[in-house]
PDB file of C-alpha atoms and ligand atoms in Angstrom:
ATOM      1  CA  UNK A   7     -53.005  32.467  50.845  1.00 84.00           C
ATOM      2  CA  UNK A   8     -54.662  32.853  54.331  1.00 90.00           C
ATOM      3  CA  UNK A   9     -53.871  29.534  56.408  1.00 90.00           C
ATOM      4  CA  UNK A  10     -57.344  29.520  58.136  1.00 94.00           C
ATOM      5  CA  UNK A  11     -59.394  30.612  55.008  1.00 97.00           C
ATOM      6  CA  UNK A  12     -61.720  27.539  53.670  1.00 98.00           C
ATOM      7  CA  UNK A  13     -61.544  29.105  49.867  1.00 98.00           C
ATOM      8  CA  UNK A  14     -57.632  29.507  50.107  1.00 98.00           C
ATOM      9  CA  UNK A  15     -57.491  25.872  50.966  1.00 97.00           C
ATOM     10  CA  UNK A  16     -59.641  24.991  48.135  1.00 98.00           C
ATOM     11  CA  UNK A  17     -57.666  27.048  45.689  1.00 98.00           C
ATOM     12  CA  UNK A  18     -54.319  25.165  47.046  1.00 97.00           C
ATOM     13  CA  UNK A  19     -55.902  21.735  46.640  1.00 97.00           C
ATOM     14  CA  UNK A  20     -55.802  20.908  50.380  1.00 97.00           C
ATOM     15  CA  UNK A  21     -59.634  20.452  50.153  1.00 97.00           C
ATOM     16  CA  UNK A  22     -61.111  18.896  47.225  1.00 98.00           C
ATOM     17  CA  UNK A  23     -63.396  20.506  44.754  1.00 98.00           C
ATOM     18  CA  UNK A  24     -65.278  20.105  41.468  1.00 98.00           C
ATOM     19  CA  UNK A  25     -62.974  22.673  39.541  1.00 98.00           C
ATOM     20  CA  UNK A  26     -64.818  24.150  36.440  1.00 98.00           C
ATOM     21  CA  UNK A  27     -62.327  26.832  35.524  1.00 98.00           C
ATOM     22  CA  UNK A  28     -59.033  28.311  36.381  1.00 98.00           C
ATOM     23  CA  UNK A  29     -56.577  30.941  35.479  1.00 98.00           C
ATOM     24  CA  UNK A  30     -53.745  33.097  36.983  1.00 98.00           C
ATOM     25  CA  UNK A  31     -56.305  35.132  38.600  1.00 98.00           C
ATOM     26  CA  UNK A  32     -59.425  32.970  39.217  1.00 98.00           C
ATOM     27  CA  UNK A  33     -60.485  29.507  40.634  1.00 98.00           C
ATOM     28  CA  UNK A  34     -64.065  28.423  39.931  1.00 98.00           C
ATOM     29  CA  UNK A  35     -65.863  25.245  41.467  1.00 98.00           C
ATOM     30  CA  UNK A  36     -69.307  23.724  42.157  1.00 98.00           C
ATOM     31  CA  UNK A  37     -70.991  24.788  45.268  1.00 98.00           C
ATOM     32  CA  UNK A  38     -71.330  22.065  47.689  1.00 98.00           C
ATOM     33  CA  UNK A  39     -75.102  23.141  48.129  1.00 98.00           C
ATOM     34  CA  UNK A  40     -76.385  24.233  44.919  1.00 98.00           C
ATOM     35  CA  UNK A  41     -79.288  26.106  44.808  1.00 96.00           C
ATOM     36  CA  UNK A  42     -80.010  25.796  40.961  1.00 97.00           C
ATOM     37  CA  UNK A  43     -78.840  23.228  38.280  1.00 98.00           C
ATOM     38  CA  UNK A  44     -75.986  25.117  37.697  1.00 98.00           C
ATOM     39  CA  UNK A  45     -74.328  26.961  40.728  1.00 98.00           C
ATOM     40  CA  UNK A  46     -70.388  27.544  40.435  1.00 98.00           C
ATOM     41  CA  UNK A  47     -68.618  29.835  42.540  1.00 98.00           C
ATOM     42  CA  UNK A  48     -65.916  32.092  41.324  1.00 98.00           C
ATOM     43  CA  UNK A  49     -63.112  33.013  43.542  1.00 98.00           C
ATOM     44  CA  UNK A  50     -60.305  35.506  43.127  1.00 98.00           C
ATOM     45  CA  UNK A  51     -56.592  33.579  44.049  1.00 98.00           C
ATOM     46  CA  UNK A  52     -55.931  36.478  46.162  1.00 98.00           C
ATOM     47  CA  UNK A  53     -57.266  36.478  49.492  1.00 98.00           C
ATOM     48  CA  UNK A  54     -59.661  39.181  49.509  1.00 98.00           C
ATOM     49  CA  UNK A  55     -62.113  38.903  52.503  1.00 98.00           C
ATOM     50  CA  UNK A  56     -65.274  40.488  50.721  1.00 98.00           C
ATOM     51  CA  UNK A  57     -66.434  43.122  48.440  1.00 98.00           C
ATOM     52  CA  UNK A  58     -65.732  45.961  51.244  1.00 98.00           C
ATOM     53  CA  UNK A  59     -62.043  44.977  50.865  1.00 98.00           C
ATOM     54  CA  UNK A  60     -61.771  45.796  47.175  1.00 98.00           C
ATOM     55  CA  UNK A  61     -59.757  48.634  46.266  1.00 98.00           C
ATOM     56  CA  UNK A  62     -57.133  50.169  43.380  1.00 98.00           C
ATOM     57  CA  UNK A  63     -54.775  47.634  44.238  1.00 98.00           C
ATOM     58  CA  UNK A  64     -56.438  44.226  44.071  1.00 98.00           C
ATOM     59  CA  UNK A  65     -59.835  45.259  41.488  1.00 98.00           C
ATOM     60  CA  UNK A  66     -57.808  43.509  38.999  1.00 98.00           C
ATOM     61  CA  UNK A  67     -59.241  40.308  40.454  1.00 98.00           C
ATOM     62  CA  UNK A  68     -62.750  41.478  40.353  1.00 98.00           C
ATOM     63  CA  UNK A  69     -62.357  42.069  36.653  1.00 98.00           C
ATOM     64  CA  UNK A  70     -60.839  38.895  36.252  1.00 98.00           C
ATOM     65  CA  UNK A  71     -63.882  37.166  38.065  1.00 98.00           C
ATOM     66  CA  UNK A  72     -66.159  38.703  35.706  1.00 98.00           C
ATOM     67  CA  UNK A  73     -64.027  37.837  32.577  1.00 98.00           C
ATOM     68  CA  UNK A  74     -64.053  34.146  33.935  1.00 98.00           C
ATOM     69  CA  UNK A  75     -67.724  33.931  34.932  1.00 98.00           C
ATOM     70  CA  UNK A  76     -68.579  35.138  30.862  1.00 98.00           C
ATOM     71  CA  UNK A  77     -66.518  32.277  29.757  1.00 98.00           C
ATOM     72  CA  UNK A  78     -67.921  29.705  32.317  1.00 98.00           C
ATOM     73  CA  UNK A  79     -71.548  30.662  31.682  1.00 98.00           C
ATOM     74  CA  UNK A  80     -70.661  29.957  27.930  1.00 98.00           C
ATOM     75  CA  UNK A  81     -69.051  26.836  28.315  1.00 98.00           C
ATOM     76  CA  UNK A  82     -72.159  25.965  30.767  1.00 98.00           C
ATOM     77  CA  UNK A  83     -74.485  26.784  27.871  1.00 98.00           C
ATOM     78  CA  UNK A  84     -76.354  29.384  30.049  1.00 98.00           C
ATOM     79  CA  UNK A  85     -77.187  31.237  26.872  1.00 97.00           C
ATOM     80  CA  UNK A  86     -80.551  32.698  28.100  1.00 97.00           C
ATOM     81  CA  UNK A  87     -78.951  34.161  30.947  1.00 98.00           C
ATOM     82  CA  UNK A  88     -78.102  33.765  34.457  1.00 98.00           C
ATOM     83  CA  UNK A  89     -77.345  35.654  37.949  1.00 97.00           C
ATOM     84  CA  UNK A  90     -74.310  36.846  39.781  1.00 98.00           C
ATOM     85  CA  UNK A  91     -74.583  37.007  43.501  1.00 98.00           C
ATOM     86  CA  UNK A  92     -71.845  38.689  45.734  1.00 98.00           C
ATOM     87  CA  UNK A  93     -73.014  37.989  49.706  1.00 98.00           C
ATOM     88  CA  UNK A  94     -70.882  40.727  51.555  1.00 98.00           C
ATOM     89  CA  UNK A  95     -70.658  40.691  55.216  1.00 98.00           C
ATOM     90  CA  UNK A  96     -72.726  39.501  58.082  1.00 98.00           C
ATOM     91  CA  UNK A  97     -75.883  41.393  57.037  1.00 98.00           C
ATOM     92  CA  UNK A  98     -75.450  40.254  53.445  1.00 98.00           C
ATOM     93  CA  UNK A  99     -75.539  36.711  54.208  1.00 97.00           C
ATOM     94  CA  UNK A 100     -71.571  35.960  53.587  1.00 98.00           C
ATOM     95  CA  UNK A 101     -70.644  32.832  55.428  1.00 98.00           C
ATOM     96  CA  UNK A 102     -67.055  32.331  53.856  1.00 98.00           C
ATOM     97  CA  UNK A 103     -65.036  35.169  54.101  1.00 98.00           C
ATOM     98  CA  UNK A 104     -63.265  35.101  50.937  1.00 98.00           C
ATOM     99  CA  UNK A 105     -64.400  37.120  47.958  1.00 98.00           C
ATOM    100  CA  UNK A 106     -66.653  35.182  45.877  1.00 98.00           C
ATOM    101  CA  UNK A 107     -69.448  35.307  43.091  1.00 98.00           C
ATOM    102  CA  UNK A 108     -72.327  32.859  42.934  1.00 98.00           C
ATOM    103  CA  UNK A 109     -72.912  32.070  39.007  1.00 98.00           C
ATOM    104  CA  UNK A 110     -76.704  30.782  39.161  1.00 98.00           C
ATOM    105  CA  UNK A 111     -78.448  29.567  36.282  1.00 98.00           C
ATOM    106  CA  UNK A 112     -79.802  26.590  34.116  1.00 98.00           C
ATOM    107  CA  UNK A 113     -83.383  27.498  35.287  1.00 97.00           C
ATOM    108  CA  UNK A 114     -85.773  30.390  35.034  1.00 97.00           C
ATOM    109  CA  UNK A 115     -84.898  32.467  38.571  1.00 97.00           C
ATOM    110  CA  UNK A 116     -87.231  34.184  40.443  1.00 94.00           C
ATOM    111  CA  UNK A 117     -87.742  38.181  39.550  1.00 93.00           C
ATOM    112  CA  UNK A 118     -87.179  39.055  43.255  1.00 92.00           C
ATOM    113  CA  UNK A 119     -83.688  40.141  44.534  1.00 87.00           C
ATOM    114  CA  UNK A 120     -84.437  39.263  48.066  1.00 85.00           C
TER     115      UNK A 120
HETATM  116  P1  DGP B 218     -71.840  32.369  51.130  1.00 72.72           P
HETATM  117  O1  DGP B 218     -72.976  32.358  52.167  1.00 72.72           O
HETATM  118  O2  DGP B 218     -72.276  33.594  49.944  1.00 72.72           O
HETATM  119  O3  DGP B 218     -70.588  32.827  51.853  1.00 72.72           O
HETATM  120  O4  DGP B 218     -71.466  31.204  50.281  1.00 72.72           O
HETATM  121  C1  DGP B 218     -70.627  30.407  50.667  1.00 72.72           C
HETATM  122  C2  DGP B 218     -71.086  29.318  49.596  1.00 72.72           C
HETATM  123  O5  DGP B 218     -69.755  28.407  49.845  1.00 72.72           O
HETATM  124  C3  DGP B 218     -72.281  28.470  50.080  1.00 72.72           C
HETATM  125  O6  DGP B 218     -73.199  28.509  48.878  1.00 72.72           O
HETATM  126  C4  DGP B 218     -71.715  27.006  50.381  1.00 72.72           C
HETATM  127  C5  DGP B 218     -70.408  27.156  49.790  1.00 72.72           C
HETATM  128  N1  DGP B 218     -69.526  26.220  50.462  1.00 72.72           N
HETATM  129  C6  DGP B 218     -68.968  26.071  51.457  1.00 72.72           C
HETATM  130  N2  DGP B 218     -68.252  25.288  51.835  1.00 72.72           N
HETATM  131  C7  DGP B 218     -67.611  24.432  50.727  1.00 72.72           C
HETATM  132  C8  DGP B 218     -66.709  23.692  50.312  1.00 72.72           C
HETATM  133  O7  DGP B 218     -66.099  23.013  51.324  1.00 72.72           O
HETATM  134  N3  DGP B 218     -66.957  23.259  48.870  1.00 72.72           N
HETATM  135  C9  DGP B 218     -67.720  23.859  48.287  1.00 72.72           C
HETATM  136  N4  DGP B 218     -67.840  23.570  46.931  1.00 72.72           N
HETATM  137  N5  DGP B 218     -68.547  24.761  48.335  1.00 72.72           N
HETATM  138  C10 DGP B 218     -68.842  25.117  49.517  1.00 72.72           C
END
């Protein structure tokens, strides 16, 4: 846990969130500013600052996030597809410096990536 990290505080229960899933490695909750009918943040319980900090020691958390994404998407009824987005660093538009994956769906999404 990083004491100054917003998502660490959410994982720890210090800040309330609309939890949708939790296991030993992963915490997932609804985005406070949803961009689609389903917009869930899937977050590793270990403090990894961004995708740029993923390495051989911590990459299990990335795999566990994707395992969780498949389960959450099924539970949310996203049978026709969805999008997973990771913003990395300033140029990537990352605003919270704790690795997270946006699970977005519930509508036909634009074919554009940017
Ligand atoms: P990013 O820009 O990729 O770092 O995404 C950060 C997301 O986190 C953004 O979509 C809004 C969301 N967010 C920020 N603060 C909170 C919060 O306190 N609670 C929840 N549920 N979401 C938050």
